[in-house]
Amino acid sequence: MDLQHWLGRADDAIQQWADTFGPYERHPSLLVEDDRFAAAFEEFTGRLKDNYPFFHPHYAGQMLKPPHPAAVVGYLTAMLINPNNHALDGGPATARMEREAVAQLAAMFGYDTHLGHLTTSGTIANLEALFVARELHPGLGIAYSADAHYTHGRMCRVLGMDGHAVPTDDLGRMDLDALEDLLRGGRVGTVVLTTGTTGLGAVDPVHEALRLKERYGVRLHVDAAYGGFFTLLAGGEGPESLAPEPWRAIARCDSVVVDPHKHGLQPYGCGAVLFRDPEVGRFYLHDSPYTYFTSTELHLGEISLECSRAGASAAALWLTFQLLAPTPDGLGRVLAAGRRAALRWAELIGASDALELYQQPELDIVTYFPAVDPARLTAVDAASARVLADGMSGPDPVFLSTLKADREAFTARHPKVTADAEGARILRSVLMKPESEHYVERLHDRIERLTQALAQE
Ligand SMILES: *Cc1c(COP(=O)(O)O)cnc(C)c1O
C-alpha cells in the first residue's frame, strides 16, 4: 500500500463528494498562507522527532506501534468529514461501520447475542462494564486480581463501589481459591478476569471461574483490553497456538473489553465493550434534547456513557477489518508472529548465562533480568535500570521497558535470589510487531552485550 497515493485519493474522494453540494466561499478568518504554514509545519515536524521509534523492531518496550496504513487512510479520509458517532445524525455511514466492526468483534469472542460499541479507550470500556455491573448488583463490590490493570481500582472509586484485589499465583494469574474465599463473604457482585495482564501477559483461568458464576451468582467481566485478539490463536495449529479453554470461556461471560488500539492495528482512541445480554441497554436510557432526531433506530450514544466520539475511529477499524479481518488467517497471522518471537526469545534467554527469564511468556510479553552475582534484588534492580538506560543511548540502540516485581512475586519464581528489598525492576518487552519475529536474535545479542558490559565494570 502506497500511503502517499492513497492519502491523495482520500482527499480526491471527499472533495468529489463535497462538490456535489455546490460551491461556497471559505471565510477569510480561516485562510492560512502556504509560506506561513510551511514555517509552522517545519517546527512541528521538528518537534515530533522527540519520540521513541515505536515502528522499528529495535523498539521492544511498551505496547506501542503505529497503526496499519489501511487504518491511517480510513481514519484520515473519514476525518475530512469528521462524523460524530454519538448519533446517527452525526454520521450515519460511520455509525453503521461501527456496528459492523463491533459485530465482527462479537463473533471473534463467540458471542451469539451482543450489545456493544466502540469507546475512546479500554479504561472507558471497562468503566462501562463496571457501571452496568453496579446497576445489576447495587451495593456489591468488584473483585479483580492484584495484577489487573490499575484502572479497575480507580474506577471502583469513581463508581462508589468497593474494589477487592485477589492474590495471584506464581504465574501472575488470579488465585481462584482466594477468589472463592472472598465470594463466600457475599460482598462481591462481579468478578473481573483478565486475559492477558498488562505487565506479564498472564491469562486468568476464565473457564475455571465459570463455575463460581452459578455458585455465587456473580457476574463475570473479562478485561481483554490487551489480550483479546489472542483469542485468534486459541486451539490453532503451530507452536504459537494457545490452550483454547480460557478463550472459549469468554463467550459464556457477561461482558468483555478489547482495545483495537493495542493489537487491532488502530490509532489511539479505539476501545470496545461488548455485553452478551442486549437488555442491559436499559441502564443507559437517557433523553438528549439535541440529538437523536433522524432515526428511531437505537443511536450509539443511547448505549454508551460517552457523548462525542470520532466516527473516524470506526471508519479506520472497519476498513482495516475488510483487509485483515479478526479471524485466524487474517489478523491472527499478525499476532502469531509476535507470539513466535516471544517464544523464540524466551528460548534464547533460557540458554543464556547473561540473562534470566522472569517467567515463560503466555502471550507476546517477555520478562527477563540480568543475571547478577551475588543474586540479590537490589542488584537485579540496578542492573535492569542500567540496561534500560544504556540500551537507549549510543549507536545500535534498543528500547525496552521495566516492570516492578514485588519481593513475594519475585521470590516465588526465583527462590534463590536474596530478597534484600521490597522488590526489583525487571526488563519487559512487548513483541507486538510481526517484524520482531526476524529480529529477536539481534535484540537478544544486543541486550546480552549490554549486560556483559555491566558485569565488567
Ligand atoms: C491497556 C489496558 C487497559 C487500559 O486501556 P486503555 O486503552 O489504555 O485505557 C485496561 N486493561 C488492560 C488489561 C490493559 O492492558
Tab-separated table of C-alpha atoms and ligand atoms in Angstrom:
chain	number	residue	atom	x	y	z
A	1	MET	CA	0.000	0.000	0.000
A	2	ASP	CA	1.460	3.304	-1.078
A	3	LEU	CA	0.366	5.666	1.670
A	4	GLN	CA	1.051	8.824	-0.318
A	5	HIS	CA	-1.064	7.610	-3.223
A	6	TRP	CA	-3.990	6.638	-1.019
A	7	LEU	CA	-3.910	9.837	1.019
A	8	GLY	CA	-4.166	11.753	-2.263
A	9	ARG	CA	-7.065	9.532	-3.306
A	10	ALA	CA	-8.721	10.162	0.059
A	11	ASP	CA	-8.630	13.913	-0.479
A	12	ASP	CA	-9.992	13.496	-4.023
A	13	ALA	CA	-12.830	11.224	-2.941
A	14	ILE	CA	-14.037	13.567	-0.212
A	15	GLN	CA	-13.649	16.604	-2.462
A	16	GLN	CA	-15.735	14.930	-5.171
A	17	TRP	CA	-18.435	14.228	-2.645
A	18	ALA	CA	-18.240	17.790	-1.289
A	19	ASP	CA	-18.555	19.214	-4.799
A	20	THR	CA	-21.979	17.634	-5.193
A	21	PHE	CA	-23.272	20.184	-2.671
A	22	GLY	CA	-22.434	23.250	-4.735
A	23	PRO	CA	-19.825	25.964	-4.257
A	24	TYR	CA	-19.380	28.251	-1.240
A	25	GLU	CA	-16.660	30.590	-0.084
A	26	ARG	CA	-14.286	29.873	2.819
A	27	HIS	CA	-14.199	32.672	5.378
A	28	PRO	CA	-11.037	34.822	5.264
A	29	SER	CA	-10.531	34.335	9.020
A	30	LEU	CA	-9.565	30.739	8.286
A	31	LEU	CA	-7.145	31.383	5.458
A	32	VAL	CA	-3.505	30.486	6.034
A	33	GLU	CA	-0.781	31.345	3.515
A	34	ASP	CA	1.388	28.467	2.356
A	35	ASP	CA	4.671	30.018	3.456
A	36	ARG	CA	3.372	30.630	6.980
A	37	PHE	CA	2.117	27.093	7.100
A	38	ALA	CA	5.477	25.847	5.863
A	39	ALA	CA	7.252	27.548	8.755
A	40	ALA	CA	4.862	26.182	11.367
A	41	PHE	CA	4.998	22.732	9.801
A	42	GLU	CA	8.755	22.758	9.856
A	43	GLU	CA	8.800	23.456	13.566
A	44	PHE	CA	6.028	20.933	14.141
A	45	THR	CA	7.765	18.030	12.395
A	46	GLY	CA	10.990	19.005	14.113
A	47	ARG	CA	9.334	18.717	17.495
A	48	LEU	CA	7.814	15.332	16.624
A	49	LYS	CA	11.313	13.902	16.362
A	50	ASP	CA	11.324	13.857	20.132
A	51	ASN	CA	9.820	10.359	20.157
A	52	TYR	CA	10.830	6.748	20.518
A	53	PRO	CA	10.918	4.685	17.283
A	54	PHE	CA	7.803	2.633	18.012
A	55	PHE	CA	7.690	1.359	14.431
A	56	HIS	CA	11.146	-0.256	14.481
A	57	PRO	CA	11.749	-3.795	15.749
A	58	HIS	CA	14.574	-2.458	17.935
A	59	TYR	CA	11.808	-0.758	19.905
A	60	ALA	CA	10.817	-3.650	22.176
A	61	GLY	CA	9.335	-1.802	25.135
A	62	GLN	CA	5.725	-0.946	25.791
A	63	MET	CA	2.550	-1.735	23.860
A	64	LEU	CA	3.161	0.869	21.202
A	65	LYS	CA	3.314	0.768	17.427
A	66	PRO	CA	1.948	2.857	14.549
A	67	PRO	CA	-1.403	1.881	13.043
A	68	HIS	CA	-1.673	-0.123	9.822
A	69	PRO	CA	-1.663	2.108	6.694
A	70	ALA	CA	-5.245	0.970	5.977
A	71	ALA	CA	-6.272	2.351	9.370
A	72	VAL	CA	-4.420	5.609	8.697
A	73	VAL	CA	-6.166	6.079	5.343
A	74	GLY	CA	-9.524	5.087	6.824
A	75	TYR	CA	-9.123	7.461	9.736
A	76	LEU	CA	-7.909	10.465	7.749
A	77	THR	CA	-10.470	10.020	4.975
A	78	ALA	CA	-13.391	9.934	7.411
A	79	MET	CA	-11.834	12.731	9.446
A	80	LEU	CA	-12.103	15.060	6.446
A	81	ILE	CA	-15.861	14.778	7.034
A	82	ASN	CA	-15.435	14.440	10.816
A	83	PRO	CA	-18.538	12.433	11.709
A	84	ASN	CA	-19.517	12.042	15.361
A	85	ASN	CA	-20.602	8.529	16.232
A	86	HIS	CA	-22.646	9.710	19.169
A	87	ALA	CA	-25.738	9.601	16.983
A	88	LEU	CA	-26.895	8.630	13.521
A	89	ASP	CA	-27.473	12.354	12.918
A	90	GLY	CA	-23.746	12.785	13.465
A	91	GLY	CA	-22.728	10.401	10.700
A	92	PRO	CA	-24.902	7.525	9.509
A	93	ALA	CA	-22.147	5.858	7.465
A	94	THR	CA	-19.576	5.559	10.236
A	95	ALA	CA	-22.256	4.619	12.797
A	96	ARG	CA	-23.112	1.634	10.564
A	97	MET	CA	-19.422	0.807	10.153
A	98	GLU	CA	-19.135	0.800	13.946
A	99	ARG	CA	-21.999	-1.659	14.284
A	100	GLU	CA	-20.456	-3.949	11.674
A	101	ALA	CA	-16.964	-3.843	13.178
A	102	VAL	CA	-18.361	-4.445	16.672
A	103	ALA	CA	-20.355	-7.424	15.337
A	104	GLN	CA	-17.079	-8.843	13.985
A	105	LEU	CA	-15.528	-8.468	17.437
A	106	ALA	CA	-18.545	-10.197	18.996
A	107	ALA	CA	-18.187	-13.063	16.511
A	108	MET	CA	-14.487	-13.301	17.338
A	109	PHE	CA	-15.362	-13.904	21.003
A	110	GLY	CA	-18.159	-16.326	20.093
A	111	TYR	CA	-20.952	-14.117	21.461
A	112	ASP	CA	-24.258	-15.331	19.987
A	113	THR	CA	-26.036	-12.121	21.028
A	114	HIS	CA	-24.474	-8.810	21.899
A	115	LEU	CA	-24.871	-5.141	22.597
A	116	GLY	CA	-21.671	-3.191	22.184
A	117	HIS	CA	-19.899	-0.155	20.885
A	118	LEU	CA	-16.508	1.394	20.482
A	119	THR	CA	-15.121	3.664	23.182
A	120	THR	CA	-12.266	6.099	23.431
A	121	SER	CA	-10.189	3.616	25.398
A	122	GLY	CA	-10.039	0.379	27.326
A	123	THR	CA	-10.387	2.347	30.544
A	124	ILE	CA	-13.734	3.805	29.475
A	125	ALA	CA	-14.844	0.435	28.089
A	126	ASN	CA	-14.117	-1.209	31.469
A	127	LEU	CA	-15.825	1.677	33.271
A	128	GLU	CA	-18.971	0.949	31.258
A	129	ALA	CA	-18.850	-2.750	32.144
A	130	LEU	CA	-18.402	-1.909	35.845
A	131	PHE	CA	-21.201	0.664	35.663
A	132	VAL	CA	-23.609	-1.972	34.301
A	133	ALA	CA	-22.313	-4.382	36.969
A	134	ARG	CA	-23.193	-1.843	39.659
A	135	GLU	CA	-26.690	-1.293	38.278
A	136	LEU	CA	-27.338	-5.050	38.314
A	137	HIS	CA	-25.796	-5.688	41.732
A	138	PRO	CA	-26.260	-2.475	43.704
A	139	GLY	CA	-24.302	-2.346	46.943
A	140	LEU	CA	-21.942	-5.160	45.960
A	141	GLY	CA	-18.270	-4.819	45.106
A	142	ILE	CA	-15.923	-5.828	42.306
A	143	ALA	CA	-13.137	-8.418	42.533
A	144	TYR	CA	-10.115	-8.316	40.245
A	145	SER	CA	-6.661	-9.805	40.507
A	146	ALA	CA	-3.764	-7.990	42.156
A	147	ASP	CA	-2.150	-7.900	38.681
A	148	ALA	CA	-5.263	-6.471	36.968
A	149	HIS	CA	-4.976	-3.075	35.306
A	150	TYR	CA	-4.733	-0.282	37.872
A	151	THR	CA	-7.779	1.488	36.434
A	152	HIS	CA	-10.184	-1.112	37.898
A	153	GLY	CA	-9.433	0.067	41.418
A	154	ARG	CA	-9.654	3.671	40.322
A	155	MET	CA	-12.968	3.197	38.512
A	156	CYS	CA	-14.436	1.436	41.547
A	157	ARG	CA	-13.739	4.642	43.440
A	158	VAL	CA	-15.335	6.705	40.674
A	159	LEU	CA	-18.438	4.486	40.803
A	160	GLY	CA	-18.542	4.422	44.611
A	161	MET	CA	-18.053	0.653	44.756
A	162	ASP	CA	-15.700	-1.483	46.843
A	163	GLY	CA	-12.826	-2.973	44.853
A	164	HIS	CA	-11.190	-6.182	46.098
A	165	ALA	CA	-7.746	-7.208	44.845
A	166	VAL	CA	-7.393	-11.013	44.766
A	167	PRO	CA	-3.879	-12.505	45.090
A	168	THR	CA	-2.246	-14.061	42.038
A	169	ASP	CA	-0.490	-17.422	41.718
A	170	ASP	CA	3.189	-17.743	40.860
A	171	LEU	CA	2.471	-17.194	37.165
A	172	GLY	CA	0.534	-13.966	37.729
A	173	ARG	CA	-2.945	-15.486	37.279
A	174	MET	CA	-5.830	-14.909	39.656
A	175	ASP	CA	-5.818	-17.423	42.513
A	176	LEU	CA	-9.313	-18.909	42.310
A	177	ASP	CA	-9.193	-20.373	45.824
A	178	ALA	CA	-8.538	-16.908	47.202
A	179	LEU	CA	-11.334	-15.588	44.996
A	180	GLU	CA	-13.747	-18.204	46.305
A	181	ASP	CA	-12.890	-17.284	49.906
A	182	LEU	CA	-13.773	-13.717	49.062
A	183	LEU	CA	-17.008	-14.677	47.289
A	184	ARG	CA	-18.167	-16.656	50.338
A	185	GLY	CA	-18.284	-13.364	52.217
A	186	GLY	CA	-21.135	-12.265	49.920
A	187	ARG	CA	-19.823	-8.768	49.262
A	188	VAL	CA	-18.874	-9.201	45.626
A	189	GLY	CA	-21.303	-8.895	42.716
A	190	THR	CA	-18.880	-9.003	39.777
A	191	VAL	CA	-15.517	-10.620	39.071
A	192	VAL	CA	-13.145	-9.097	36.530
A	193	LEU	CA	-10.954	-11.696	34.827
A	194	THR	CA	-8.006	-10.514	32.794
A	195	THR	CA	-6.991	-12.467	29.710
A	196	GLY	CA	-3.535	-11.028	29.287
A	197	THR	CA	-2.351	-8.836	32.159
A	198	THR	CA	-0.657	-5.649	31.075
A	199	GLY	CA	2.542	-6.411	32.941
A	200	LEU	CA	3.217	-10.097	32.284
A	201	GLY	CA	0.565	-11.146	29.782
A	202	ALA	CA	-0.808	-13.703	32.248
A	203	VAL	CA	-4.187	-15.218	31.355
A	204	ASP	CA	-6.666	-15.711	34.212
A	205	PRO	CA	-8.391	-19.141	34.152
A	206	VAL	CA	-11.746	-17.892	32.850
A	207	HIS	CA	-13.006	-21.446	32.206
A	208	GLU	CA	-12.452	-22.445	35.820
A	209	ALA	CA	-14.088	-19.282	37.096
A	210	LEU	CA	-17.325	-20.091	35.239
A	211	ARG	CA	-18.474	-22.470	37.978
A	212	LEU	CA	-18.288	-19.632	40.506
A	213	LYS	CA	-20.769	-17.697	38.415
A	214	GLU	CA	-23.538	-20.162	39.193
A	215	ARG	CA	-22.436	-20.979	42.708
A	216	TYR	CA	-22.218	-17.376	43.940
A	217	GLY	CA	-24.468	-15.610	41.454
A	218	VAL	CA	-21.721	-13.220	40.364
A	219	ARG	CA	-21.287	-11.548	37.003
A	220	LEU	CA	-18.113	-12.246	35.089
A	221	HIS	CA	-16.458	-9.466	33.134
A	222	VAL	CA	-13.376	-10.146	31.017
A	223	ASP	CA	-10.767	-7.444	30.608
A	224	ALA	CA	-9.180	-8.437	27.318
A	225	ALA	CA	-8.048	-4.898	26.504
A	226	TYR	CA	-4.539	-6.113	25.754
A	227	GLY	CA	-5.045	-9.831	25.174
A	228	GLY	CA	-8.390	-10.021	23.364
A	229	PHE	CA	-7.127	-10.596	19.833
A	230	PHE	CA	-5.038	-13.550	21.041
A	231	THR	CA	-8.289	-15.478	21.046
A	232	LEU	CA	-7.485	-15.882	17.335
A	233	LEU	CA	-4.630	-18.229	18.286
A	234	ALA	CA	-6.726	-20.371	20.641
A	235	GLY	CA	-6.727	-24.022	19.671
A	236	GLY	CA	-4.731	-23.324	16.498
A	237	GLU	CA	-2.005	-25.409	14.936
A	238	GLY	CA	1.540	-24.026	15.120
A	239	PRO	CA	3.865	-23.509	18.099
A	240	GLU	CA	2.179	-20.141	18.677
A	241	SER	CA	-1.229	-21.694	19.387
A	242	LEU	CA	-2.808	-21.201	22.800
A	243	ALA	CA	-4.724	-23.567	25.065
A	244	PRO	CA	-8.299	-22.858	23.989
A	245	GLU	CA	-10.134	-23.211	27.335
A	246	PRO	CA	-9.889	-19.677	28.825
A	247	TRP	CA	-10.516	-18.075	25.435
A	248	ARG	CA	-13.552	-20.178	24.559
A	249	ALA	CA	-14.973	-19.456	28.016
A	250	ILE	CA	-15.177	-15.722	27.247
A	251	ALA	CA	-18.321	-16.497	25.205
A	252	ARG	CA	-20.055	-17.524	28.444
A	253	CYS	CA	-19.069	-14.430	30.439
A	254	ASP	CA	-21.332	-11.391	30.722
A	255	SER	CA	-19.130	-8.762	29.158
A	256	VAL	CA	-15.746	-8.306	27.541
A	257	VAL	CA	-13.491	-5.378	26.685
A	258	VAL	CA	-10.906	-5.303	23.911
A	259	ASP	CA	-8.668	-2.486	22.686
A	260	PRO	CA	-8.309	-2.350	18.895
A	261	HIS	CA	-5.758	0.406	19.542
A	262	LYS	CA	-3.428	-2.212	21.033
A	263	HIS	CA	-3.347	-5.376	18.862
A	264	GLY	CA	-6.028	-4.330	16.365
A	265	LEU	CA	-3.650	-2.157	14.295
A	266	GLN	CA	-5.595	1.031	15.137
A	267	PRO	CA	-4.555	4.536	16.191
A	268	TYR	CA	-5.364	5.597	19.752
A	269	GLY	CA	-8.963	6.330	20.530
A	270	CYS	CA	-10.327	2.836	19.888
A	271	GLY	CA	-11.509	0.563	22.680
A	272	ALA	CA	-14.622	-1.616	22.683
A	273	VAL	CA	-17.068	-3.072	25.195
A	274	LEU	CA	-19.471	-5.924	24.460
A	275	PHE	CA	-22.321	-7.186	26.640
A	276	ARG	CA	-23.771	-10.603	25.969
A	277	ASP	CA	-27.260	-9.580	27.079
A	278	PRO	CA	-28.567	-6.723	24.886
A	279	GLU	CA	-31.133	-5.921	27.600
A	280	VAL	CA	-28.501	-4.060	29.622
A	281	GLY	CA	-29.072	-1.189	27.191
A	282	ARG	CA	-31.830	-0.068	29.572
A	283	PHE	CA	-29.254	1.213	32.068
A	284	TYR	CA	-28.051	3.775	29.575
A	285	LEU	CA	-31.506	5.237	28.964
A	286	HIS	CA	-31.484	8.982	28.744
A	287	ASP	CA	-33.008	11.640	26.622
A	288	SER	CA	-30.947	14.100	24.665
A	289	PRO	CA	-32.779	17.201	23.542
A	290	TYR	CA	-30.100	17.989	20.973
A	291	THR	CA	-29.721	14.726	19.109
A	292	TYR	CA	-31.426	11.521	18.006
A	293	PHE	CA	-33.800	13.093	15.522
A	294	THR	CA	-33.079	11.407	12.211
A	295	SER	CA	-33.889	7.847	13.149
A	296	THR	CA	-35.883	5.728	15.548
A	297	GLU	CA	-33.134	3.085	15.382
A	298	LEU	CA	-31.121	2.961	18.627
A	299	HIS	CA	-28.319	5.521	18.317
A	300	LEU	CA	-24.856	4.576	19.565
A	301	GLY	CA	-24.995	7.440	22.046
A	302	GLU	CA	-28.030	5.814	23.615
A	303	ILE	CA	-25.993	2.769	24.579
A	304	SER	CA	-22.752	4.399	25.704
A	305	LEU	CA	-21.593	6.638	28.538
A	306	GLU	CA	-19.543	8.910	26.313
A	307	CYS	CA	-21.175	11.525	24.118
A	308	SER	CA	-18.989	12.662	21.192
A	309	ARG	CA	-16.742	10.023	19.671
A	310	ALA	CA	-14.705	10.055	16.467
A	311	GLY	CA	-16.571	8.387	13.610
A	312	ALA	CA	-13.108	8.205	12.068
A	313	SER	CA	-12.139	5.533	14.635
A	314	ALA	CA	-14.954	3.296	13.441
A	315	ALA	CA	-14.038	4.036	9.822
A	316	ALA	CA	-10.420	3.046	10.425
A	317	LEU	CA	-11.378	-0.184	12.179
A	318	TRP	CA	-13.966	-1.099	9.549
A	319	LEU	CA	-11.557	-0.529	6.670
A	320	THR	CA	-8.796	-2.473	8.424
A	321	PHE	CA	-11.136	-5.408	9.063
A	322	GLN	CA	-12.019	-5.530	5.335
A	323	LEU	CA	-8.365	-6.379	4.708
A	324	LEU	CA	-7.209	-8.041	7.916
A	325	ALA	CA	-10.343	-9.500	9.448
A	326	PRO	CA	-10.365	-10.585	13.103
A	327	THR	CA	-10.031	-14.224	12.061
A	328	PRO	CA	-7.158	-16.724	12.486
A	329	ASP	CA	-5.998	-16.316	8.870
A	330	GLY	CA	-6.390	-12.508	8.934
A	331	LEU	CA	-5.264	-10.548	11.970
A	332	GLY	CA	-4.394	-13.860	13.639
A	333	ARG	CA	-1.278	-14.163	11.459
A	334	VAL	CA	-0.010	-10.828	12.791
A	335	LEU	CA	-0.402	-11.934	16.402
A	336	ALA	CA	1.078	-15.358	15.673
A	337	ALA	CA	4.348	-13.792	14.511
A	338	GLY	CA	4.686	-11.742	17.708
A	339	ARG	CA	3.895	-14.782	19.793
A	340	ARG	CA	6.516	-16.880	17.974
A	341	ALA	CA	9.003	-14.063	18.542
A	342	ALA	CA	8.283	-14.182	22.291
A	343	LEU	CA	8.714	-17.965	22.396
A	344	ARG	CA	11.954	-17.808	20.447
A	345	TRP	CA	13.366	-15.099	22.671
A	346	ALA	CA	12.389	-16.993	25.812
A	347	GLU	CA	14.371	-19.930	24.415
A	348	LEU	CA	17.435	-17.733	23.792
A	349	ILE	CA	17.233	-16.228	27.283
A	350	GLY	CA	16.845	-19.693	28.770
A	351	ALA	CA	20.144	-20.703	27.142
A	352	SER	CA	21.974	-17.502	28.115
A	353	ASP	CA	24.394	-17.008	31.013
A	354	ALA	CA	23.886	-13.245	30.957
A	355	LEU	CA	20.110	-13.117	31.223
A	356	GLU	CA	17.378	-14.920	33.109
A	357	LEU	CA	13.770	-15.369	32.167
A	358	TYR	CA	11.413	-13.938	34.811
A	359	GLN	CA	8.670	-16.289	33.665
A	360	GLN	CA	7.682	-18.145	30.491
A	361	PRO	CA	5.672	-15.771	28.227
A	362	GLU	CA	1.996	-16.720	27.897
A	363	LEU	CA	1.302	-14.264	25.034
A	364	ASP	CA	3.797	-11.838	23.447
A	365	ILE	CA	5.297	-10.175	26.549
A	366	VAL	CA	8.783	-11.326	27.536
A	367	THR	CA	10.039	-10.543	31.048
A	368	TYR	CA	13.675	-11.092	32.000
A	369	PHE	CA	16.532	-9.679	34.061
A	370	PRO	CA	20.317	-9.577	34.035
A	371	ALA	CA	21.948	-12.479	35.852
A	372	VAL	CA	23.835	-10.881	38.762
A	373	ASP	CA	26.298	-12.329	41.223
A	374	PRO	CA	25.617	-12.368	44.130
A	375	ALA	CA	21.932	-12.681	43.223
A	376	ARG	CA	20.127	-10.003	45.223
A	377	LEU	CA	17.030	-7.922	44.408
A	378	THR	CA	18.912	-4.632	44.766
A	379	ALA	CA	21.455	-5.807	42.204
A	380	VAL	CA	18.765	-7.055	39.795
A	381	ASP	CA	17.005	-3.704	40.089
A	382	ALA	CA	20.138	-1.653	39.447
A	383	ALA	CA	21.257	-3.824	36.522
A	384	SER	CA	17.808	-3.724	34.863
A	385	ALA	CA	17.707	0.062	35.154
A	386	ARG	CA	21.178	0.322	33.627
A	387	VAL	CA	20.382	-1.966	30.690
A	388	LEU	CA	17.249	0.086	30.006
A	389	ALA	CA	19.192	3.365	30.061
A	390	ASP	CA	22.343	2.143	28.272
A	391	GLY	CA	20.248	0.446	25.606
A	392	MET	CA	18.695	3.718	24.513
A	393	SER	CA	21.930	5.672	24.262
A	394	GLY	CA	24.743	5.230	21.811
A	395	PRO	CA	24.810	3.543	18.406
A	396	ASP	CA	22.688	0.461	17.652
A	397	PRO	CA	20.087	1.404	20.280
A	398	VAL	CA	17.486	-0.900	21.749
A	399	PHE	CA	14.383	0.306	23.558
A	400	LEU	CA	12.971	-1.748	26.418
A	401	SER	CA	10.699	-1.133	29.373
A	402	THR	CA	10.855	-2.124	33.009
A	403	LEU	CA	8.299	-3.707	35.289
A	404	LYS	CA	8.287	-3.553	39.072
A	405	ALA	CA	8.109	-7.022	40.589
A	406	ASP	CA	7.453	-7.157	44.324
A	407	ARG	CA	9.548	-9.411	46.529
A	408	GLU	CA	6.903	-12.126	47.043
A	409	ALA	CA	6.211	-12.371	43.324
A	410	PHE	CA	9.915	-12.398	42.521
A	411	THR	CA	10.993	-14.998	45.059
A	412	ALA	CA	8.018	-17.247	44.204
A	413	ARG	CA	9.589	-17.567	40.753
A	414	HIS	CA	13.251	-17.317	41.753
A	415	PRO	CA	13.667	-18.605	45.316
A	416	LYS	CA	17.471	-18.430	45.109
A	417	VAL	CA	17.536	-14.665	44.736
A	418	THR	CA	18.057	-12.929	48.080
A	419	ALA	CA	15.156	-10.600	48.882
A	420	ASP	CA	17.112	-7.623	50.229
A	421	ALA	CA	14.488	-5.085	49.082
A	422	GLU	CA	10.725	-4.708	48.703
A	423	GLY	CA	11.013	-5.606	45.046
A	424	ALA	CA	13.034	-5.060	41.899
A	425	ARG	CA	12.618	-3.680	38.434
A	426	ILE	CA	12.930	-6.307	35.740
A	427	LEU	CA	13.049	-5.851	31.960
A	428	ARG	CA	9.896	-6.200	29.887
A	429	SER	CA	9.424	-6.332	26.123
A	430	VAL	CA	6.110	-6.453	24.300
A	431	LEU	CA	6.746	-8.072	20.898
A	432	MET	CA	3.582	-6.830	19.212
A	433	LYS	CA	5.102	-6.124	15.811
A	434	PRO	CA	5.241	-9.137	13.479
A	435	GLU	CA	8.659	-7.895	12.331
A	436	SER	CA	10.001	-8.874	15.758
A	437	GLU	CA	9.963	-12.487	14.654
A	438	HIS	CA	13.001	-11.918	12.468
A	439	TYR	CA	14.707	-9.563	14.851
A	440	VAL	CA	14.791	-11.277	18.253
A	441	GLU	CA	18.257	-12.742	17.708
A	442	ARG	CA	19.611	-9.215	17.225
A	443	LEU	CA	17.690	-7.904	20.222
A	444	HIS	CA	18.954	-10.738	22.331
A	445	ASP	CA	22.594	-10.273	21.294
A	446	ARG	CA	22.416	-6.581	21.947
A	447	ILE	CA	20.965	-6.997	25.432
A	448	GLU	CA	23.399	-9.778	26.281
A	449	ARG	CA	26.272	-7.462	25.344
A	450	LEU	CA	24.829	-4.620	27.440
A	451	THR	CA	24.582	-6.971	30.399
A	452	GLN	CA	28.096	-8.326	29.946
A	453	ALA	CA	29.460	-4.774	29.740
A	454	LEU	CA	27.887	-4.071	33.141
A	455	ALA	CA	29.463	-7.149	34.695
A	456	GLN	CA	32.912	-5.979	33.571
A	457	GLU	CA	32.669	-2.561	35.253
B	1	LIG	C1	-4.267	-1.165	28.343
B	1	LIG	C2	-5.154	-1.866	29.304
B	1	LIG	C3	-6.244	-1.208	29.911
B	1	LIG	C4	-6.484	0.262	29.736
B	1	LIG	O1	-6.799	0.550	28.419
B	1	LIG	P1	-6.513	1.998	27.803
B	1	LIG	O2	-6.954	1.822	26.396
B	1	LIG	O3	-5.045	2.263	27.942
B	1	LIG	O4	-7.337	2.974	28.553
B	1	LIG	C5	-7.065	-1.957	30.734
B	1	LIG	N1	-6.829	-3.259	30.958
B	1	LIG	C6	-5.793	-3.911	30.397
B	1	LIG	C7	-5.595	-5.363	30.680
B	1	LIG	C8	-4.919	-3.232	29.553
B	1	LIG	O5	-3.864	-3.869	29.031
